[in-house]
């Protein structure tokens, strides 16, 4: 079964509102989680690296005030898309590092549609 | 910086055909190499990995060998099935648990 779970799997929100996506490690404590964005038929783009108890490290070109990442516990990281616009519509995927085997597991992904 | 290049898709094969998806990389040092598979509408699943030169990763009939001399990690399967239809991503990381750099992805469609 899945060891990393994302919720919701699909969400539709109105333009200008904020939406939160959760990423949970179910079977291990993840000190590091990663957030990716994937456009249709394209590869994954790393948005940020989330470290438990500290600020996320954002990739160049990613607006940290728009994509708020919180990693408040060892099993949960959240991505909040603030003041969403239609161009934020995308597939967002998280991954978490299992320190026991130094393996990265991916969540199922979350489809965000902003209307 | 580090990068991964995959063969362009889409790739369409008949069931039981032989599959090769080419992957080459550019990186300093000795990265770990991965193949991930993404089924429609889903996240990524680790298919196989190799952490040092000449290692062969294998899973579900898929294989890939870490070739340092050619900086390659080509994915192969001797006989594909319809259920193998998915997008395949080659990726590298400095160490097994660090951030991943992905290739562009290759869409594979297997017809009955």
Tab-separated table of C-alpha atoms in Angstrom:
chain	number	residue	atom	x	y	z
A	1	UNK	CA	0.000	0.000	0.000
A	2	UNK	CA	0.871	3.636	-0.254
A	3	UNK	CA	3.452	4.925	2.169
A	4	UNK	CA	2.939	8.562	1.221
A	5	UNK	CA	-0.567	9.918	0.921
A	6	UNK	CA	-1.793	13.172	-0.549
A	7	UNK	CA	-5.123	14.810	0.043
A	8	UNK	CA	-7.215	15.883	-1.704
A	9	UNK	CA	-6.638	13.952	-4.897
A	10	UNK	CA	-8.709	16.442	-6.837
A	11	UNK	CA	-9.825	19.939	-5.924
A	12	UNK	CA	-11.591	22.694	-7.779
A	13	UNK	CA	-11.438	26.188	-6.369
A	14	UNK	CA	-12.492	29.630	-7.440
A	15	UNK	CA	-10.003	32.167	-8.643
A	16	UNK	CA	-8.719	34.285	-5.770
A	17	UNK	CA	-9.232	31.695	-3.075
A	18	UNK	CA	-6.603	29.597	-1.328
A	19	UNK	CA	-6.344	25.843	-1.322
A	20	UNK	CA	-4.327	23.509	0.883
A	21	UNK	CA	-2.859	20.174	-0.149
A	22	UNK	CA	-1.622	17.748	2.472
A	23	UNK	CA	1.165	15.217	2.177
A	24	UNK	CA	1.522	12.553	4.832
A	25	UNK	CA	4.087	9.864	5.345
A	26	UNK	CA	2.160	6.883	6.673
A	27	UNK	CA	4.863	4.468	7.610
A	28	UNK	CA	7.860	6.553	8.579
A	29	UNK	CA	8.990	9.905	9.888
A	30	UNK	CA	10.017	12.139	7.044
A	31	UNK	CA	12.423	14.896	7.945
A	32	UNK	CA	12.496	15.956	4.310
A	33	UNK	CA	9.646	16.237	1.837
A	34	UNK	CA	9.651	17.578	-1.684
A	35	UNK	CA	6.919	19.333	-3.632
A	36	UNK	CA	6.714	19.058	-7.406
A	37	UNK	CA	4.492	20.507	-10.056
A	38	UNK	CA	3.725	18.720	-13.280
A	39	UNK	CA	2.150	20.246	-16.356
A	40	UNK	CA	0.293	18.019	-18.815
A	41	UNK	CA	2.612	15.737	-20.739
A	42	UNK	CA	5.666	17.268	-19.101
A	43	UNK	CA	8.186	16.283	-16.517
A	44	UNK	CA	8.153	17.123	-12.844
A	45	UNK	CA	9.405	20.484	-11.731
A	46	UNK	CA	10.751	20.693	-8.210
A	47	UNK	CA	9.116	23.589	-6.417
A	48	UNK	CA	10.606	23.359	-2.964
A	49	UNK	CA	12.266	21.178	-0.387
A	50	UNK	CA	10.492	21.053	2.936
A	51	UNK	CA	12.439	20.308	6.102
A	52	UNK	CA	10.649	19.562	9.334
A	53	UNK	CA	10.807	22.438	11.755
A	54	UNK	CA	12.454	24.893	9.409
A	55	UNK	CA	11.603	27.048	6.431
A	56	UNK	CA	11.227	25.439	3.053
A	57	UNK	CA	13.896	25.922	0.422
A	58	UNK	CA	12.319	27.156	-2.787
A	59	UNK	CA	13.635	26.634	-6.276
A	60	UNK	CA	14.464	29.615	-8.405
A	61	UNK	CA	11.401	31.145	-9.951
A	62	UNK	CA	8.924	29.701	-7.446
A	63	UNK	CA	7.046	32.354	-5.496
A	64	UNK	CA	7.299	31.448	-1.840
A	65	UNK	CA	4.540	33.872	-0.871
A	66	UNK	CA	2.193	32.211	-3.300
A	67	UNK	CA	3.096	28.605	-2.584
A	68	UNK	CA	3.257	28.345	1.186
A	69	UNK	CA	4.857	25.198	2.490
A	70	UNK	CA	4.624	24.084	6.087
A	71	UNK	CA	6.305	21.015	7.539
A	72	UNK	CA	5.172	21.196	11.113
A	73	UNK	CA	5.526	17.533	11.983
A	74	UNK	CA	7.593	14.565	10.905
A	75	UNK	CA	4.671	13.038	9.045
A	76	UNK	CA	2.917	16.018	7.497
A	77	UNK	CA	3.793	18.721	5.027
A	78	UNK	CA	1.257	21.072	3.494
A	79	UNK	CA	1.287	23.162	0.339
A	80	UNK	CA	-1.076	26.120	0.273
A	81	UNK	CA	-1.683	27.841	-3.022
A	82	UNK	CA	-2.711	31.346	-2.084
A	83	UNK	CA	-4.889	33.602	-4.210
A	84	UNK	CA	-5.099	30.900	-6.823
A	85	UNK	CA	-5.448	31.753	-10.494
A	86	UNK	CA	-6.282	29.561	-13.472
A	87	UNK	CA	-2.602	29.358	-14.421
A	88	UNK	CA	-1.966	27.606	-11.106
A	89	UNK	CA	-4.065	24.689	-12.320
A	90	UNK	CA	-1.746	21.730	-12.394
A	91	UNK	CA	-0.874	18.358	-10.928
A	92	UNK	CA	1.012	18.720	-7.659
A	93	UNK	CA	3.012	15.805	-6.317
A	94	UNK	CA	4.822	15.441	-3.043
A	95	UNK	CA	7.517	13.013	-2.082
A	96	UNK	CA	9.033	12.078	1.232
A	97	UNK	CA	12.398	10.702	2.172
A	98	UNK	CA	12.385	7.594	4.328
A	99	UNK	CA	15.610	7.869	6.310
A	100	UNK	CA	15.624	4.177	7.183
A	101	UNK	CA	16.496	3.106	3.654
A	102	UNK	CA	17.281	6.509	2.213
A	103	UNK	CA	14.476	6.010	-0.296
A	104	UNK	CA	12.097	8.600	-1.675
A	105	UNK	CA	8.422	7.726	-1.984
A	106	UNK	CA	5.885	9.730	-3.948
A	107	UNK	CA	2.323	10.576	-3.112
A	108	UNK	CA	-0.545	9.925	-5.493
A	109	UNK	CA	-0.644	13.537	-6.605
A	110	UNK	CA	-3.297	16.223	-6.399
A	111	UNK	CA	-5.106	17.726	-9.344
A	112	UNK	CA	-5.837	21.402	-8.810
A	113	UNK	CA	-8.263	23.199	-11.107
A	114	UNK	CA	-8.805	26.910	-10.596
A	115	UNK	CA	-11.912	28.280	-12.251
B	1	UNK	CA	24.209	21.479	-13.322
B	2	UNK	CA	22.913	17.946	-13.261
B	3	UNK	CA	20.586	16.870	-16.035
B	4	UNK	CA	18.853	13.811	-17.441
B	5	UNK	CA	17.946	13.249	-21.080
B	6	UNK	CA	15.475	10.615	-22.194
B	7	UNK	CA	14.585	9.430	-25.642
B	8	UNK	CA	11.651	11.272	-27.047
B	9	UNK	CA	8.315	9.592	-27.106
B	10	UNK	CA	5.715	8.545	-27.469
B	11	UNK	CA	6.683	4.921	-27.929
B	12	UNK	CA	4.057	2.514	-29.220
B	13	UNK	CA	4.655	-1.224	-29.170
B	14	UNK	CA	2.713	-4.391	-29.625
B	15	UNK	CA	2.313	-6.778	-26.743
B	16	UNK	CA	5.340	-9.041	-26.197
B	17	UNK	CA	7.666	-6.687	-28.051
B	18	UNK	CA	11.081	-5.730	-26.694
B	19	UNK	CA	11.327	-2.354	-25.023
B	20	UNK	CA	14.253	0.016	-24.730
B	21	UNK	CA	13.961	3.545	-23.396
B	22	UNK	CA	17.241	5.395	-23.542
B	23	UNK	CA	18.428	7.607	-20.713
B	24	UNK	CA	21.682	9.515	-20.397
B	25	UNK	CA	22.774	11.837	-17.665
B	26	UNK	CA	25.174	14.623	-16.843
B	27	UNK	CA	26.361	14.912	-13.276
B	28	UNK	CA	29.455	15.341	-11.195
B	29	UNK	CA	30.576	12.483	-9.038
B	30	UNK	CA	28.633	9.259	-8.810
B	31	UNK	CA	24.907	9.890	-8.619
B	32	UNK	CA	22.246	7.309	-7.875
B	33	UNK	CA	20.024	6.545	-10.865
B	34	UNK	CA	16.339	5.718	-10.915
B	35	UNK	CA	13.465	4.792	-13.139
B	36	UNK	CA	9.998	5.861	-12.047
B	37	UNK	CA	6.682	4.914	-13.654
B	38	UNK	CA	3.545	7.037	-13.695
B	39	UNK	CA	0.217	5.497	-14.591
B	40	UNK	CA	-2.539	7.777	-15.889
B	41	UNK	CA	-3.777	10.203	-13.266
B	42	UNK	CA	-1.496	8.867	-10.566
B	43	UNK	CA	1.698	9.785	-8.795
B	44	UNK	CA	5.077	8.230	-9.396
B	45	UNK	CA	6.175	4.773	-8.368
B	46	UNK	CA	9.773	3.725	-8.066
B	47	UNK	CA	10.416	1.033	-10.650
B	48	UNK	CA	14.097	0.333	-10.063
B	49	UNK	CA	17.317	1.989	-9.057
B	50	UNK	CA	21.090	1.606	-9.101
B	51	UNK	CA	23.494	3.367	-6.806
B	52	UNK	CA	26.901	2.645	-8.307
B	53	UNK	CA	28.574	1.914	-11.599
B	54	UNK	CA	27.804	-1.461	-13.194
B	55	UNK	CA	24.912	-2.061	-10.811
B	56	UNK	CA	21.828	-3.507	-12.462
B	57	UNK	CA	18.430	-2.545	-11.126
B	58	UNK	CA	15.538	-4.851	-11.914
B	59	UNK	CA	11.861	-5.131	-11.090
B	60	UNK	CA	8.756	-6.581	-12.747
B	61	UNK	CA	10.772	-7.727	-15.747
B	62	UNK	CA	12.352	-4.316	-16.283
B	63	UNK	CA	16.109	-3.871	-16.088
B	64	UNK	CA	18.588	-1.033	-16.299
B	65	UNK	CA	22.363	-1.048	-15.876
B	66	UNK	CA	24.332	1.896	-14.540
B	67	UNK	CA	26.989	2.589	-17.193
B	68	UNK	CA	29.488	5.131	-15.992
B	69	UNK	CA	31.555	5.076	-19.182
B	70	UNK	CA	28.590	6.051	-21.337
B	71	UNK	CA	26.716	7.944	-18.582
B	72	UNK	CA	23.640	5.919	-19.399
B	73	UNK	CA	20.881	4.034	-17.617
B	74	UNK	CA	18.721	2.576	-20.389
B	75	UNK	CA	15.506	0.824	-19.413
B	76	UNK	CA	14.753	-2.537	-21.019
B	77	UNK	CA	12.075	-5.179	-20.882
B	78	UNK	CA	12.053	-8.325	-22.942
B	79	UNK	CA	8.305	-8.655	-23.411
B	80	UNK	CA	5.964	-5.782	-22.691
B	81	UNK	CA	2.344	-6.091	-21.663
B	82	UNK	CA	-0.627	-3.819	-22.147
B	83	UNK	CA	-0.481	-3.059	-18.424
B	84	UNK	CA	2.976	-1.537	-18.900
B	85	UNK	CA	1.413	1.418	-20.700
B	86	UNK	CA	2.485	4.448	-18.675
B	87	UNK	CA	4.940	7.316	-18.593
B	88	UNK	CA	8.476	6.378	-17.587
B	89	UNK	CA	10.838	8.859	-15.975
B	90	UNK	CA	14.571	8.510	-15.616
B	91	UNK	CA	16.021	10.415	-12.680
B	92	UNK	CA	19.204	10.970	-10.759
B	93	UNK	CA	20.124	12.059	-7.253
B	94	UNK	CA	23.424	12.835	-5.616
B	95	UNK	CA	22.568	10.213	-3.005
B	96	UNK	CA	19.614	7.885	-2.765
B	97	UNK	CA	17.590	10.165	-0.528
B	98	UNK	CA	18.382	13.568	-1.929
B	99	UNK	CA	16.459	15.669	-4.396
B	100	UNK	CA	15.749	14.101	-7.743
B	101	UNK	CA	16.414	15.524	-11.174
B	102	UNK	CA	14.014	14.080	-13.727
B	103	UNK	CA	14.187	13.505	-17.429
B	104	UNK	CA	11.374	14.599	-19.676
B	105	UNK	CA	9.457	11.363	-19.416
B	106	UNK	CA	8.617	8.851	-22.144
B	107	UNK	CA	5.044	7.843	-22.852
B	108	UNK	CA	4.763	4.118	-23.592
B	109	UNK	CA	1.640	2.622	-25.131
B	110	UNK	CA	1.393	-1.125	-25.557
B	111	UNK	CA	-1.313	-2.397	-27.863
B	112	UNK	CA	-2.837	-5.882	-27.627
